[in-house]
């Protein structure tokens, strides 16, 4: 991990007033990348700052960028996704962040008025930031693994490698409605096809691949972070009824492929460096990682200290103007495997990762009962419903429920770095 630099200085103040609010997700120390449009226009590359978006195309047009910062902005603005920027590796994006900090710093004289390039976030429509060619979902929380198996001991494969399955990239989306899927399930050996009754959320974090590796060339674990461009929130929607039926012997398929909701902004690997922390030590009797996955760097700073929460607002709550209610609070730092180990394991057989590929952490549950990051855990697979403050109960998602996930990195002496949020609303299946 590269050391911190001037872009992480928590004392910096921004010319955008909203970015100086202590509760703002997008201060000058964050500067996440995204794709936006205004008034039905073409999607363009931007950077979030406070309640505004920096239009990178305007900075290029005005000649406000030079060197690697200009190269990065040109790549970002070369299409309707950020894949070209990701493909450059992290150095050009770092140069662009540094230039943006100098333009935004309220206490520094600037040769360009960056307010000319600002677009109010409320006036913009956000789009998927990348064309995701491949989406891999991991299982890296010991607590999720154990609870979903009636608190059974960890399996040897879980302790030996970051377990994963190849999910569906085409159904990745931003906020929006999800039509309750029709699926095959079994009850008393009778198979039926009907709308699912066990739609679940899974609170996760995803890592976007930047610099690719060539086919047949694995990525070393201590080089893996340089291949990660940045991070987003992931809700890996799951259908628990059909998942149990279809899962053996090949694992999830239609129970996962119907929808994945992600947050729109990519928080860069560089912005997350102040929030790296040590991985939790392995417990007595658990095997050490094999040499290709073993790393002092990963152990000492491979975990990310990101507070994650999920809230629900039912149709009845919405009708009564009752705000969304938090149902879980957890932290990503409790994962058994680091993202660098996930990247290395993914490529250990020579598999090539490409710019824009998305690797999700898996359900990020903690040890506490209120840190269960999916309904299946918190309701013991639906047998012990939770009761909401308005008296409603939930085992799984009901029609009209909106589920929102959010995340923020907090550490004393550091500026808050937020991820924003991602919301999905389950709607009735009206198919006859």
Short mmCIF file of C-alpha atoms in Angstrom, two decimals:
data_model
loop_
_atom_site.label_atom_id
_atom_site.label_comp_id
_atom_site.label_asym_id
_atom_site.label_seq_id
_atom_site.Cartn_x
_atom_site.Cartn_y
_atom_site.Cartn_z
CA UNK A 1 0.00 0.00 0.00
CA UNK A 2 1.33 3.42 -0.98
CA UNK A 3 1.60 5.97 1.83
CA UNK A 4 -0.90 8.78 2.30
CA UNK A 5 -0.46 12.04 0.41
CA UNK A 6 -1.76 15.62 0.38
CA UNK A 7 -5.18 14.56 -0.96
CA UNK A 8 -5.89 12.88 2.40
CA UNK A 9 -5.20 15.98 4.53
CA UNK A 10 -8.28 16.27 6.81
CA UNK A 11 -7.72 20.00 7.37
CA UNK A 12 -8.47 20.95 3.78
CA UNK A 13 -11.57 23.05 3.16
CA UNK A 14 -13.45 23.13 -0.12
CA UNK A 15 -14.86 25.97 -2.21
CA UNK A 16 -18.08 23.94 -2.36
CA UNK A 17 -19.68 24.69 1.01
CA UNK A 18 -21.65 21.43 1.20
CA UNK A 19 -18.40 19.45 0.98
CA UNK A 20 -17.29 20.95 4.33
CA UNK A 21 -20.26 19.53 6.24
CA UNK A 22 -18.99 16.90 8.69
CA UNK A 23 -21.82 14.57 7.58
CA UNK A 24 -21.15 14.96 3.86
CA UNK A 25 -20.32 11.73 2.01
CA UNK A 26 -18.29 13.53 -0.65
CA UNK A 27 -15.74 15.91 0.92
CA UNK A 28 -12.63 17.11 -0.86
CA UNK A 29 -10.76 14.06 0.50
CA UNK A 30 -13.08 11.62 -1.34
CA UNK A 31 -13.70 12.71 -4.97
CA UNK A 32 -15.34 9.53 -6.31
CA UNK A 33 -15.81 9.02 -10.04
CA UNK A 34 -19.13 8.46 -11.79
CA UNK A 35 -21.17 8.90 -14.95
CA UNK A 36 -23.99 11.45 -15.12
CA UNK A 37 -26.24 13.28 -17.56
CA UNK A 38 -28.38 16.42 -17.38
CA UNK A 39 -31.70 17.08 -19.10
CA UNK A 40 -31.63 13.91 -21.17
CA UNK A 41 -28.21 14.68 -22.61
CA UNK A 42 -25.43 12.19 -23.28
CA UNK A 43 -23.79 10.53 -20.27
CA UNK A 44 -20.49 12.10 -19.25
CA UNK A 45 -17.77 11.56 -16.67
CA UNK A 46 -17.91 13.44 -13.39
CA UNK A 47 -16.55 13.59 -9.87
CA UNK A 48 -18.74 14.06 -6.80
CA UNK A 49 -17.95 16.94 -4.45
CA UNK A 50 -20.44 17.89 -1.75
CA UNK A 51 -23.81 18.37 -3.45
CA UNK A 52 -22.20 19.05 -6.83
CA UNK A 53 -20.65 17.10 -9.71
CA UNK A 54 -17.46 18.25 -11.42
CA UNK A 55 -17.94 17.95 -15.18
CA UNK A 56 -14.56 16.68 -16.37
CA UNK A 57 -15.36 17.54 -19.98
CA UNK A 58 -15.58 21.23 -19.08
CA UNK A 59 -12.20 21.09 -17.31
CA UNK A 60 -10.71 19.64 -20.50
CA UNK A 61 -12.44 22.22 -22.66
CA UNK A 62 -11.13 25.07 -20.50
CA UNK A 63 -7.57 23.72 -20.47
CA UNK A 64 -7.56 23.30 -16.69
CA UNK A 65 -5.74 19.95 -16.79
CA UNK A 66 -2.27 18.94 -17.94
CA UNK A 67 0.00 15.89 -17.84
CA UNK A 68 -1.34 12.68 -16.33
CA UNK A 69 -4.39 14.53 -14.97
CA UNK A 70 -5.34 15.47 -18.51
CA UNK A 71 -4.68 11.92 -19.73
CA UNK A 72 -6.97 10.55 -17.04
CA UNK A 73 -9.78 13.00 -17.80
CA UNK A 74 -9.52 12.35 -21.52
CA UNK A 75 -9.87 8.62 -20.89
CA UNK A 76 -12.81 9.18 -18.55
CA UNK A 77 -14.55 11.35 -21.16
CA UNK A 78 -13.81 9.06 -24.11
CA UNK A 79 -17.08 7.14 -23.76
CA UNK A 80 -20.14 6.64 -21.61
CA UNK A 81 -18.38 4.51 -19.00
CA UNK A 82 -15.17 4.78 -16.99
CA UNK A 83 -13.59 1.60 -18.33
CA UNK A 84 -10.94 3.46 -20.33
CA UNK A 85 -9.90 5.38 -17.22
CA UNK A 86 -9.74 2.18 -15.19
CA UNK A 87 -7.57 0.53 -17.85
CA UNK A 88 -4.84 3.15 -17.33
CA UNK A 89 -4.10 1.90 -13.83
CA UNK A 90 -4.30 4.04 -10.73
CA UNK A 91 -1.50 6.56 -11.32
CA UNK A 92 -3.34 8.82 -13.82
CA UNK A 93 -6.49 8.83 -11.65
CA UNK A 94 -4.29 9.77 -8.69
CA UNK A 95 -2.82 12.69 -10.66
CA UNK A 96 -6.33 13.85 -11.56
CA UNK A 97 -7.46 13.67 -7.92
CA UNK A 98 -4.46 15.75 -6.88
CA UNK A 99 -5.24 18.39 -9.52
CA UNK A 100 -8.91 18.50 -8.49
CA UNK A 101 -7.91 18.97 -4.84
CA UNK A 102 -5.74 21.94 -5.80
CA UNK A 103 -8.63 23.46 -7.79
CA UNK A 104 -11.15 22.87 -5.01
CA UNK A 105 -9.06 23.91 -2.00
CA UNK A 106 -10.63 27.01 -0.45
CA UNK A 107 -7.31 28.16 1.00
CA UNK A 108 -5.21 27.88 -2.15
CA UNK A 109 -5.00 30.32 -5.02
CA UNK A 110 -6.09 28.62 -8.24
CA UNK A 111 -5.49 29.52 -11.87
CA UNK A 112 -8.99 28.30 -12.78
CA UNK A 113 -12.44 28.89 -11.27
CA UNK A 114 -13.67 25.31 -10.87
CA UNK A 115 -17.20 26.52 -10.13
CA UNK A 116 -17.56 26.93 -13.91
CA UNK A 117 -17.46 23.13 -14.16
CA UNK A 118 -19.94 22.31 -11.38
CA UNK A 119 -23.34 20.72 -11.94
CA UNK A 120 -25.85 20.48 -9.07
CA UNK A 121 -26.26 16.83 -8.16
CA UNK A 122 -30.02 17.31 -7.79
CA UNK A 123 -30.24 18.20 -11.50
CA UNK A 124 -28.28 15.17 -12.69
CA UNK A 125 -29.23 11.63 -13.56
CA UNK A 126 -26.63 9.05 -12.54
CA UNK A 127 -25.75 6.05 -14.70
CA UNK A 128 -23.81 2.83 -14.26
CA UNK A 129 -20.19 3.97 -14.00
CA UNK A 130 -18.69 0.99 -15.82
CA UNK A 131 -19.48 -1.66 -18.34
CA UNK A 132 -19.09 -4.73 -16.13
CA UNK A 133 -17.84 -7.59 -18.28
CA UNK A 134 -17.69 -10.11 -15.45
CA UNK A 135 -19.15 -10.12 -11.95
CA UNK A 136 -17.80 -12.44 -9.26
CA UNK A 137 -19.44 -12.72 -5.86
CA UNK A 138 -17.39 -14.05 -2.94
CA UNK A 139 -18.27 -15.54 0.44
CA UNK A 140 -15.80 -14.08 2.96
CA UNK A 141 -17.68 -13.46 6.22
CA UNK A 142 -17.16 -16.23 8.77
CA UNK A 143 -20.27 -15.04 10.59
CA UNK A 144 -22.49 -15.28 7.49
CA UNK A 145 -21.00 -18.67 6.63
CA UNK A 146 -21.69 -20.04 10.11
CA UNK A 147 -25.19 -18.62 10.60
CA UNK A 148 -26.36 -19.88 7.22
CA UNK A 149 -25.21 -23.36 8.28
CA UNK A 150 -26.79 -23.44 11.75
CA UNK A 151 -23.55 -22.28 13.38
CA UNK A 152 -21.57 -25.21 12.03
CA UNK A 153 -17.75 -24.94 12.17
CA UNK A 154 -16.06 -23.29 9.22
CA UNK A 155 -15.46 -25.66 6.31
CA UNK A 156 -11.93 -26.40 5.13
CA UNK A 157 -12.52 -24.77 1.75
CA UNK A 158 -13.75 -21.52 3.36
CA UNK A 159 -10.59 -21.36 5.49
CA UNK A 160 -8.32 -22.25 2.57
CA UNK A 161 -9.54 -20.01 -0.24
CA UNK A 162 -11.93 -17.11 -0.93
CA UNK A 163 -15.02 -19.03 -2.10
CA UNK A 164 -16.88 -17.42 -5.00
CA UNK A 165 -19.30 -17.99 -7.85
CA UNK A 166 -19.62 -16.30 -11.23
CA UNK A 167 -22.75 -14.13 -11.20
CA UNK A 168 -24.62 -12.24 -13.91
CA UNK A 169 -23.22 -8.90 -15.10
CA UNK A 170 -26.13 -7.96 -17.37
CA UNK A 171 -28.58 -7.47 -14.50
CA UNK A 172 -26.41 -5.08 -12.47
CA UNK A 173 -28.31 -1.81 -12.01
CA UNK A 174 -28.60 1.36 -9.96
CA UNK A 175 -31.66 2.31 -7.86
CA UNK A 176 -34.98 1.03 -9.13
CA UNK A 177 -37.86 -1.42 -8.97
CA UNK A 178 -37.40 -5.16 -8.91
CA UNK A 179 -40.35 -7.24 -10.11
CA UNK A 180 -40.82 -10.19 -7.77
CA UNK A 181 -39.32 -13.07 -9.80
CA UNK A 182 -41.13 -16.30 -10.61
CA UNK A 183 -39.02 -19.32 -9.68
CA UNK A 184 -39.09 -23.06 -9.24
CA UNK A 185 -39.29 -24.31 -5.67
CA UNK A 186 -40.02 -27.63 -3.98
CA UNK A 187 -42.33 -28.48 -1.08
CA UNK A 188 -42.87 -32.11 0.01
CA UNK A 189 -41.18 -33.27 -3.20
CA UNK A 190 -43.66 -31.30 -5.33
CA UNK A 191 -42.00 -28.81 -7.67
CA UNK A 192 -43.89 -25.61 -8.51
CA UNK A 193 -43.28 -22.41 -10.48
CA UNK A 194 -44.59 -19.24 -8.89
CA UNK A 195 -43.48 -15.82 -7.56
CA UNK A 196 -40.79 -16.22 -4.94
CA UNK A 197 -41.81 -15.84 -1.31
CA UNK A 198 -38.27 -15.44 0.05
CA UNK A 199 -36.69 -12.44 -1.65
CA UNK A 200 -33.67 -11.34 0.40
CA UNK A 201 -31.02 -8.63 0.33
CA UNK A 202 -27.29 -9.08 0.93
CA UNK A 203 -25.26 -6.09 2.11
CA UNK A 204 -21.83 -6.13 0.44
CA UNK A 205 -18.99 -4.01 -0.93
CA UNK A 206 -17.64 -4.40 -4.45
CA UNK A 207 -14.19 -3.75 -5.92
CA UNK A 208 -13.77 -2.63 -9.53
CA UNK A 209 -10.77 -3.96 -11.41
CA UNK A 210 -8.62 -1.33 -13.07
CA UNK A 211 -5.36 -2.52 -14.62
CA UNK A 212 -5.86 -5.91 -16.24
CA UNK A 213 -3.64 -8.99 -16.14
CA UNK A 214 -2.89 -11.11 -19.15
CA UNK A 215 -4.37 -14.57 -19.55
CA UNK A 216 -2.04 -17.05 -17.88
CA UNK A 217 -0.37 -14.40 -15.70
CA UNK A 218 -1.59 -14.54 -12.08
CA UNK A 219 -1.50 -11.41 -9.92
CA UNK A 220 0.75 -11.61 -6.85
CA UNK A 221 -1.04 -10.85 -3.60
CA UNK A 222 1.21 -7.89 -2.74
CA UNK A 223 0.54 -6.38 -6.19
CA UNK A 224 -3.21 -6.98 -6.14
CA UNK A 225 -4.25 -3.62 -4.69
CA UNK A 226 -2.69 -1.86 -7.69
CA UNK A 227 -5.20 -3.70 -9.88
CA UNK A 228 -8.18 -2.41 -7.86
CA UNK A 229 -9.44 0.93 -9.18
CA UNK A 230 -12.04 1.56 -6.49
CA UNK A 231 -15.06 0.43 -4.51
CA UNK A 232 -18.85 0.62 -4.45
CA UNK A 233 -21.77 -0.75 -2.44
CA UNK A 234 -23.43 -3.97 -3.63
CA UNK A 235 -26.82 -5.48 -2.82
CA UNK A 236 -26.70 -9.05 -4.10
CA UNK A 237 -30.44 -9.78 -4.16
CA UNK A 238 -31.14 -13.44 -3.41
CA UNK A 239 -34.14 -15.76 -3.65
CA UNK A 240 -33.71 -18.14 -0.73
CA UNK A 241 -36.48 -20.58 -1.70
CA UNK A 242 -35.12 -21.44 -5.12
CA UNK A 243 -31.50 -21.04 -3.97
CA UNK A 244 -31.86 -24.04 -1.68
CA UNK A 245 -33.50 -26.08 -4.44
CA UNK A 246 -31.13 -25.26 -7.29
CA UNK A 247 -27.94 -24.89 -5.25
CA UNK A 248 -26.76 -28.51 -5.27
CA UNK A 249 -24.47 -29.47 -6.87
CA UNK A 250 -23.44 -26.41 -8.91
CA UNK A 251 -24.45 -23.49 -6.71
CA UNK A 252 -26.55 -20.34 -7.26
CA UNK A 253 -28.06 -19.56 -10.66
CA UNK A 254 -31.54 -18.01 -11.07
CA UNK A 255 -31.63 -17.25 -7.34
CA UNK A 256 -28.94 -14.60 -7.93
CA UNK A 257 -28.96 -13.61 -11.60
CA UNK A 258 -32.20 -11.57 -11.68
CA UNK A 259 -30.81 -8.36 -10.14
CA UNK A 260 -27.85 -6.78 -8.35
CA UNK A 261 -28.16 -3.19 -7.11
CA UNK A 262 -24.98 -1.11 -6.80
CA UNK A 263 -24.19 2.45 -5.75
CA UNK A 264 -23.34 4.90 -8.57
CA UNK A 265 -20.05 6.40 -7.35
CA UNK A 266 -16.66 4.67 -7.41
CA UNK A 267 -14.61 5.55 -4.33
CA UNK A 268 -11.02 5.17 -5.44
CA UNK A 269 -8.50 2.84 -3.88
CA UNK A 270 -6.44 5.92 -3.04
CA UNK A 271 -9.31 7.62 -1.18
CA UNK A 272 -9.75 4.50 0.98
CA UNK A 273 -6.14 4.27 2.15
CA UNK A 274 -6.66 6.08 5.47
CA UNK A 275 -9.24 3.44 6.39
CA UNK A 276 -7.15 0.36 5.86
CA UNK A 277 -6.71 -1.74 8.98
CA UNK A 278 -5.44 -5.13 10.08
CA UNK A 279 -7.30 -8.30 9.20
CA UNK A 280 -8.75 -10.21 12.14
CA UNK A 281 -6.25 -12.89 13.20
CA UNK A 282 -7.06 -16.49 12.47
CA UNK A 283 -8.26 -18.52 15.39
CA UNK A 284 -6.46 -21.43 16.99
CA UNK A 285 -6.61 -24.49 14.78
CA UNK A 286 -7.45 -22.59 11.58
CA UNK A 287 -4.94 -23.13 8.76
CA UNK A 288 -2.69 -20.30 7.64
CA UNK A 289 -3.19 -19.10 4.05
CA UNK A 290 -1.15 -20.98 1.45
CA UNK A 291 2.02 -19.15 0.37
CA UNK A 292 0.47 -17.54 -2.73
CA UNK A 293 -2.29 -15.99 -0.56
CA UNK A 294 -0.12 -15.21 2.47
CA UNK A 295 0.94 -11.59 2.84
CA UNK A 296 2.12 -9.45 5.74
CA UNK A 297 0.75 -6.42 3.88
CA UNK A 298 -2.67 -8.03 3.49
CA UNK A 299 -2.69 -9.08 7.13
CA UNK A 300 -1.54 -5.70 8.46
CA UNK A 301 -3.64 -3.43 6.22
CA UNK A 302 -5.86 -5.57 3.99
CA UNK A 303 -9.15 -4.91 5.79
CA UNK A 304 -11.28 -1.84 5.06
CA UNK A 305 -12.95 -0.07 7.97
CA UNK A 306 -16.32 0.74 6.36
CA UNK A 307 -19.47 1.04 8.45
CA UNK A 308 -22.39 -0.44 6.54
CA UNK A 309 -26.10 -0.27 7.20
CA UNK A 310 -29.37 -1.37 5.65
CA UNK A 311 -32.73 0.35 6.13
CA UNK A 312 -36.22 -0.66 5.09
CA UNK A 313 -39.28 1.42 4.30
CA UNK A 314 -42.44 -0.57 3.75
CA UNK A 315 -45.38 0.58 1.66
CA UNK A 316 -47.33 1.23 4.87
CA UNK A 317 -44.47 3.28 6.33
CA UNK A 318 -44.32 5.31 3.13
CA UNK A 319 -48.06 5.95 3.20
CA UNK A 320 -47.84 7.14 6.81
CA UNK A 321 -44.73 9.29 6.12
CA UNK A 322 -42.65 7.11 8.46
CA UNK A 323 -38.96 7.27 7.54
CA UNK A 324 -36.94 4.18 6.66
CA UNK A 325 -35.87 2.08 9.64
CA UNK A 326 -32.41 0.60 10.13
CA UNK A 327 -32.42 -3.19 10.33
CA UNK A 328 -28.70 -3.91 10.37
CA UNK A 329 -25.40 -2.19 11.17
CA UNK A 330 -22.13 -3.94 10.38
CA UNK A 331 -18.56 -3.30 9.25
CA UNK A 332 -16.54 -4.66 6.33
CA UNK A 333 -13.36 -4.99 8.42
CA UNK A 334 -14.53 -8.33 9.85
CA UNK A 335 -14.06 -10.27 6.58
CA UNK A 336 -11.98 -13.45 6.64
CA UNK A 337 -10.25 -12.63 3.32
CA UNK A 338 -9.02 -9.28 1.95
CA UNK A 339 -9.83 -7.92 -1.49
CA UNK A 340 -6.18 -8.37 -2.46
CA UNK A 341 -6.48 -12.08 -1.61
CA UNK A 342 -9.72 -12.28 -3.61
CA UNK A 343 -7.97 -10.79 -6.65
CA UNK A 344 -4.99 -13.14 -6.29
CA UNK A 345 -7.16 -16.22 -5.84
CA UNK A 346 -9.31 -15.21 -8.84
CA UNK A 347 -6.23 -15.05 -11.07
CA UNK A 348 -4.24 -17.89 -9.47
CA UNK A 349 -5.19 -20.30 -12.26
CA UNK A 350 -4.25 -17.74 -14.90
CA UNK A 351 -7.73 -16.20 -15.26
CA UNK A 352 -7.55 -12.71 -16.75
CA UNK A 353 -9.42 -9.87 -15.05
CA UNK A 354 -10.40 -6.89 -17.20
CA UNK A 355 -11.05 -3.20 -16.51
CA UNK A 356 -14.53 -2.77 -15.07
CA UNK A 357 -14.86 -6.32 -13.73
CA UNK A 358 -16.63 -6.30 -10.37
CA UNK A 359 -15.67 -8.47 -7.38
CA UNK A 360 -18.12 -8.42 -4.46
CA UNK A 361 -17.15 -9.20 -0.88
CA UNK A 362 -20.11 -11.41 -0.09
CA UNK A 363 -22.56 -10.72 2.74
CA UNK A 364 -20.65 -8.58 5.23
CA UNK A 365 -22.14 -9.82 8.49
CA UNK A 366 -20.50 -9.25 11.85
CA UNK A 367 -20.54 -11.25 15.06
CA UNK A 368 -23.29 -9.27 16.82
CA UNK A 369 -26.94 -10.19 16.33
CA UNK A 370 -27.74 -6.72 14.98
CA UNK A 371 -25.01 -7.02 12.33
CA UNK A 372 -26.67 -9.76 10.29
CA UNK A 373 -26.43 -8.45 6.74
CA UNK A 374 -29.39 -10.33 5.22
CA UNK A 375 -32.89 -11.42 6.24
CA UNK A 376 -32.00 -15.12 6.11
CA UNK A 377 -29.55 -14.61 8.97
CA UNK A 378 -31.53 -12.17 11.10
CA UNK A 379 -34.76 -14.23 10.85
CA UNK A 380 -33.10 -17.68 10.91
CA UNK A 381 -34.21 -18.40 7.33
CA UNK A 382 -37.62 -16.85 7.92
CA UNK A 383 -38.60 -18.78 11.06
CA UNK A 384 -38.20 -15.83 13.46
CA UNK A 385 -39.58 -12.66 11.83
CA UNK A 386 -38.35 -9.25 12.94
CA UNK A 387 -40.84 -6.63 14.15
CA UNK A 388 -40.58 -3.07 12.82
CA UNK A 389 -41.37 0.03 14.85
CA UNK A 390 -44.79 0.44 13.21
CA UNK A 391 -45.79 -3.09 14.24
CA UNK A 392 -45.24 -4.78 10.89
CA UNK A 393 -43.15 -7.95 10.79
CA UNK A 394 -40.79 -9.19 8.13
CA UNK A 395 -39.18 -12.52 7.35
CA UNK A 396 -38.23 -11.52 3.81
CA UNK A 397 -39.06 -8.66 1.43
CA UNK A 398 -42.73 -7.89 0.79
CA UNK A 399 -44.18 -6.07 -2.23
CA UNK A 400 -43.68 -2.33 -1.86
CA UNK A 401 -40.67 -2.63 0.46
CA UNK A 402 -37.73 -0.37 -0.35
CA UNK A 403 -34.38 -1.61 0.92
CA UNK A 404 -31.50 0.89 1.05
CA UNK A 405 -27.86 0.11 1.76
CA UNK A 406 -25.29 2.77 2.64
CA UNK A 407 -21.68 2.92 3.74
CA UNK A 408 -19.21 5.35 5.24
CA UNK A 409 -15.56 5.16 6.25
CA UNK A 410 -14.87 6.86 9.57
CA UNK A 411 -11.65 7.18 11.55
CA UNK A 412 -10.44 9.69 14.12
CA UNK A 413 -8.17 12.23 12.50
CA UNK A 414 -9.52 11.52 9.00
CA UNK A 415 -12.20 13.14 6.89
CA UNK A 416 -15.39 11.14 6.46
CA UNK A 417 -15.48 9.24 3.15
CA UNK A 418 -18.93 8.09 2.11
CA UNK A 419 -20.24 5.81 -0.60
CA UNK A 420 -23.72 7.25 -0.93
CA UNK A 421 -26.49 4.68 -1.08
CA UNK A 422 -28.28 2.13 -3.26
CA UNK A 423 -32.00 1.40 -3.11
CA UNK A 424 -34.14 -1.33 -4.58
CA UNK A 425 -37.93 -1.62 -4.30
CA UNK A 426 -39.70 -4.96 -4.66
CA UNK A 427 -42.89 -4.70 -6.70
CA UNK A 428 -45.61 -7.27 -7.32
CA UNK A 429 -45.40 -9.73 -10.17
CA UNK A 430 -48.60 -9.20 -12.18
CA UNK A 431 -47.88 -11.95 -14.68
CA UNK A 432 -50.80 -14.34 -15.02
#
